[in-house]
Coordinates of C-alpha atoms in Angstrom, one line a residue:
X7 CA 14.7 6.3 146.3
X8 CA 13.0 6.2 149.7
X9 CA 14.9 5.9 152.7
X10 CA 14.3 3.0 154.8
X11 CA 12.7 3.0 157.8
X12 CA 11.7 -0.1 160.7
X13 CA 8.5 0.4 162.2
X14 CA 8.5 -0.9 165.8
X15 CA 5.4 -2.8 167.4
X16 CA 4.0 -0.8 170.6
X17 CA 1.0 -2.1 172.2
X18 CA -0.8 1.7 171.8
X19 CA -3.6 1.3 169.8
X20 CA -4.7 -1.8 171.9
X21 CA -8.3 -2.0 172.3
X22 CA -8.7 1.2 170.2
X23 CA -10.5 1.4 166.6
X24 CA -9.1 4.0 163.8
X25 CA -10.4 5.0 160.7
X26 CA -8.0 5.2 158.3
X27 CA -9.0 6.5 155.0
X28 CA -7.2 6.9 152.0
X29 CA -6.1 3.1 153.0
X30 CA -5.6 1.9 149.7
X31 CA -2.2 3.3 148.9
X32 CA 1.0 5.2 149.9
X33 CA 1.1 7.3 153.0
X34 CA -2.6 5.7 154.2
X35 CA -1.4 2.4 153.4
X36 CA 1.5 2.6 155.8
X37 CA -0.6 4.0 158.6
X38 CA -3.0 1.7 158.5
X39 CA -0.5 -1.0 158.7
X40 CA 1.1 0.9 161.3
X41 CA -1.4 1.0 163.7
X42 CA -2.9 -2.5 163.0
X43 CA 0.6 -3.7 164.0
X44 CA 0.7 -1.9 167.3
X45 CA -2.7 -3.0 168.4
X46 CA -5.4 -1.2 167.1
X47 CA -8.9 -2.5 165.2
X48 CA -8.2 -0.5 161.6
X49 CA -10.8 0.6 159.7
X50 CA -9.4 1.0 155.8
X51 CA -11.3 3.7 154.2
X52 CA -10.5 3.9 149.9
X53 CA -12.3 4.1 147.0
X54 CA -9.5 2.0 145.6
X55 CA -10.9 -1.8 146.3
X56 CA -8.1 -3.8 145.2
X57 CA -5.4 -1.1 147.6
X58 CA -7.5 -1.7 150.1
X59 CA -8.0 -5.8 149.9
X60 CA -4.2 -5.6 149.8
X61 CA -3.9 -3.5 152.8
X62 CA -6.3 -5.6 154.5
X63 CA -4.6 -8.9 153.7
X64 CA -1.0 -7.6 154.4
X65 CA -2.4 -6.4 158.1
X66 CA -4.2 -9.9 158.5
X67 CA -0.8 -11.4 157.5
X68 CA 1.2 -10.1 159.7
X69 CA -0.8 -10.1 162.9
X70 CA -1.4 -7.7 165.9
X71 CA -4.2 -5.7 165.2
X72 CA -7.3 -6.5 163.0
X73 CA -8.4 -4.9 159.8
X74 CA -11.2 -4.6 157.7
X75 CA -12.0 -2.6 154.6
X76 CA -14.9 0.0 153.3
X77 CA -15.4 1.2 150.0
X78 CA -16.1 4.8 150.2
X79 CA -15.5 8.1 148.4
X80 CA -15.4 10.9 151.3
X81 CA -16.5 13.5 148.8
X82 CA -19.3 12.2 149.1
X83 CA -22.0 13.1 152.1
X84 CA -24.1 10.3 151.8
X85 CA -21.0 7.5 151.8
X86 CA -20.0 9.4 155.1
X87 CA -22.6 9.1 156.7
X88 CA -23.0 5.7 155.7
X89 CA -19.4 4.9 156.5
X90 CA -19.8 6.1 160.3
X91 CA -23.0 4.4 161.2
X92 CA -21.6 1.2 160.1
X93 CA -18.3 1.5 162.0
X94 CA -20.4 2.7 165.2
X95 CA -23.0 -0.6 164.6
X96 CA -19.7 -2.7 164.1
X97 CA -16.9 -2.0 166.2
X98 CA -19.2 0.4 168.4
X99 CA -17.1 3.0 168.8
X100 CA -14.1 4.8 167.3
X101 CA -11.0 6.2 168.9
X102 CA -8.9 7.9 166.5
X103 CA -10.0 9.4 162.5
X104 CA -6.7 10.0 160.5
X105 CA -7.9 11.5 157.3
X106 CA -5.2 10.6 154.2
X107 CA -7.5 10.3 151.5
X108 CA -6.1 12.7 149.0
X109 CA -5.8 13.8 144.9
X110 CA -3.0 15.4 143.6
X111 CA -3.4 17.0 140.2
X112 CA -0.5 18.8 138.9
X113 CA -0.9 21.8 136.5
X114 CA -0.3 25.7 134.9
X115 CA -2.7 27.7 136.8
X116 CA -3.8 29.1 133.6
X117 CA -4.6 25.6 132.2
X118 CA -6.3 24.3 135.5
X119 CA -9.9 23.9 135.0
X120 CA -12.9 24.8 137.3
X121 CA -14.0 21.2 137.1
X122 CA -10.3 20.0 138.1
X123 CA -9.7 22.5 140.7
X124 CA -13.6 21.9 142.5
X125 CA -12.5 17.8 142.0
X126 CA -9.3 18.1 144.1
X127 CA -11.1 20.6 147.2
X128 CA -14.0 17.7 146.8
X129 CA -11.6 15.2 148.0
X130 CA -9.0 17.4 149.6
X131 CA -11.1 19.6 151.9
X132 CA -14.7 18.8 151.7
X133 CA -13.9 14.9 152.4
X134 CA -11.9 16.1 155.3
X135 CA -14.5 17.8 156.6
X136 CA -17.1 15.1 156.3
X137 CA -15.7 12.7 157.9
X138 CA -14.2 15.0 160.7
X139 CA -18.1 16.3 161.1
X140 CA -19.9 13.2 161.1
X141 CA -16.9 10.9 163.5
X142 CA -17.3 14.2 165.9
X143 CA -19.8 13.1 168.3
X144 CA -17.9 9.7 168.6
X145 CA -15.0 11.1 169.3
X146 CA -16.2 13.2 171.8
X147 CA -17.8 10.0 173.7
X148 CA -14.4 8.5 174.2
X149 CA -12.5 12.0 174.4
X150 CA -10.8 10.4 170.7
X151 CA -8.7 12.2 168.4
X152 CA -8.1 13.6 164.3
X153 CA -4.8 13.2 162.1
X154 CA -5.8 15.2 159.3
X155 CA -3.1 15.0 155.9
X156 CA -2.1 18.8 155.3
X157 CA 1.1 19.4 153.3
X158 CA 4.3 21.5 152.5
X159 CA 2.5 23.1 149.7
X160 CA 0.6 24.8 152.3
X161 CA 2.4 27.0 153.5
X162 CA 5.5 27.3 150.9
X163 CA 4.7 28.0 147.5
X164 CA 4.6 24.6 145.8
X165 CA 4.7 25.8 141.4
X166 CA 1.6 24.2 139.6
X167 CA -0.5 22.8 142.7
X168 CA -3.0 25.9 142.6
X169 CA -5.8 23.3 143.4
X170 CA -3.8 21.0 145.9
X171 CA -2.0 23.2 147.7
X172 CA -5.1 25.4 147.9
X173 CA -7.0 22.3 149.8
X174 CA -4.5 21.9 152.0
X175 CA -4.2 25.4 152.9
X176 CA -7.7 24.8 154.1
X177 CA -6.9 21.6 155.8
X178 CA -4.3 23.7 157.6
X179 CA -6.7 26.0 159.0
X180 CA -9.9 23.2 159.4
X181 CA -7.3 21.5 161.6
X182 CA -6.4 24.4 164.0
X183 CA -10.2 25.6 164.8
X184 CA -11.4 22.2 165.4
X185 CA -8.0 22.0 167.5
X186 CA -9.7 25.0 169.9
X187 CA -13.3 24.1 169.4
X188 CA -13.0 20.9 170.9
X189 CA -9.9 21.4 173.2
X190 CA -12.3 21.7 176.3
X191 CA -14.4 18.7 175.0
X192 CA -11.7 16.5 175.4
X193 CA -10.3 15.7 171.6
X194 CA -7.4 16.3 170.1
X195 CA -6.6 17.4 166.4
X196 CA -3.8 17.8 164.7
X197 CA -1.9 17.3 160.8
X198 CA 1.2 16.5 159.0
X199 CA 2.4 18.4 156.5
X200 CA 4.1 15.6 154.2
X201 CA 6.8 16.7 151.8
X202 CA 8.8 14.8 149.3
X203 CA 7.2 11.5 150.2
X204 CA 7.8 8.7 147.7
X205 CA 4.1 7.6 147.4
X206 CA 1.8 6.4 144.0
X207 CA 0.3 9.7 143.6
X208 CA 3.6 11.3 143.9
X209 CA 5.4 9.2 140.9
X210 CA 1.8 9.6 138.7
X211 CA 2.1 13.5 139.0
X212 CA 6.0 13.1 138.1
X213 CA 5.5 11.0 135.1
X214 CA 3.4 13.6 133.9
X215 CA 5.6 17.2 134.4
X216 CA 7.9 16.5 132.0
X217 CA 7.4 19.7 130.3
X218 CA 7.3 21.9 132.9
X219 CA 9.6 24.4 134.5
X220 CA 11.8 21.8 136.9
X221 CA 14.0 24.8 137.6
X222 CA 10.7 25.7 139.8
X223 CA 10.8 22.7 141.9
X224 CA 14.8 23.1 143.2
X225 CA 13.9 24.3 146.3
X226 CA 11.4 21.7 147.3
X227 CA 14.1 18.9 146.7
X228 CA 16.7 17.3 149.1
X229 CA 20.2 18.3 147.4
X230 CA 20.6 14.5 147.8
X231 CA 17.7 13.7 145.9
X232 CA 16.4 11.4 148.6
X233 CA 12.5 11.1 148.9
X234 CA 10.9 10.0 152.3
X235 CA 9.0 6.8 152.7
X236 CA 5.8 6.9 153.6
X237 CA 6.3 4.7 156.6
X238 CA 8.6 7.9 157.8
X239 CA 4.9 9.6 157.8
X240 CA 3.2 6.5 159.0
X241 CA 4.9 6.5 162.8
X242 CA 4.2 10.5 162.9
X243 CA 0.8 10.2 162.3
X244 CA 0.9 6.9 164.7
X245 CA 2.6 9.3 167.4
X246 CA 0.2 11.7 167.4
X247 CA -3.0 9.6 167.4
X248 CA -2.0 7.9 170.7
X249 CA -1.8 8.8 174.0
X250 CA 1.8 9.5 173.2
X251 CA 0.7 13.0 171.6
X252 CA -1.7 13.4 174.6
X253 CA -0.3 17.1 175.0
X254 CA -0.5 18.4 171.3
X255 CA -3.1 19.4 169.4
X256 CA -3.5 22.3 166.9
X257 CA -0.2 21.0 165.8
X258 CA 0.4 20.5 161.9
X259 CA 3.8 18.6 162.2
X260 CA 5.9 19.0 158.9
X261 CA 7.6 15.4 157.6
X262 CA 10.0 16.7 154.8
X263 CA 13.3 15.5 155.3
X264 CA 14.4 19.3 156.0
X265 CA 13.5 21.1 152.9
X266 CA 11.2 23.8 154.3
X267 CA 13.8 24.4 157.1

């Protein structure tokens, strides 16, 4: 069961252009909605065209900021270059890049094919790298910031997630590297590390894991069985991407209900 959270509308993103990848569902969708509610001009990015349209429609219906949808594969260098070029042509600037696009595949390591391992890395790690690399020139101009999607799996040994954990470990390292590399040039780079968040991706994987040794997961879940809501992570992302996070860079912020304390 997801915990209830209430987003408080603040004007922290007025006149700001924010790219949110993975905005078709889950944490990306909640983040796009939160930033728009705070006055941001959101460029919502995903491969899921129907999910993107739902995100944009809900933002326009709620009022506040604005949103438009861009269908893009973050694992494609050509597509990412076109995305950033299009944003600069249409919106004229980029103030924040929120990299939430990702995929999760849970299998015993001995059953994980090279193709599957590479697929996960291509979206979660290479996609994050490509978006960061292409957006950095614009972010240097705006003195903007990046928020990446790491995961508690990068640090705390989640079983059956070799590909996913490896990709998120890469995002962890990439985030810290970029934060130090661009510190003097005024670009902040942080990441969130969600754990136990009820998203469509997590639900889909949970339904496919009935035959696994679930005892291995007992240290990954809260004793009360409560999962966090995507909006809980979106609130942290909004803080990091806004001026409220102005003195934070190179941070990997856990949002896991205290499971990994």
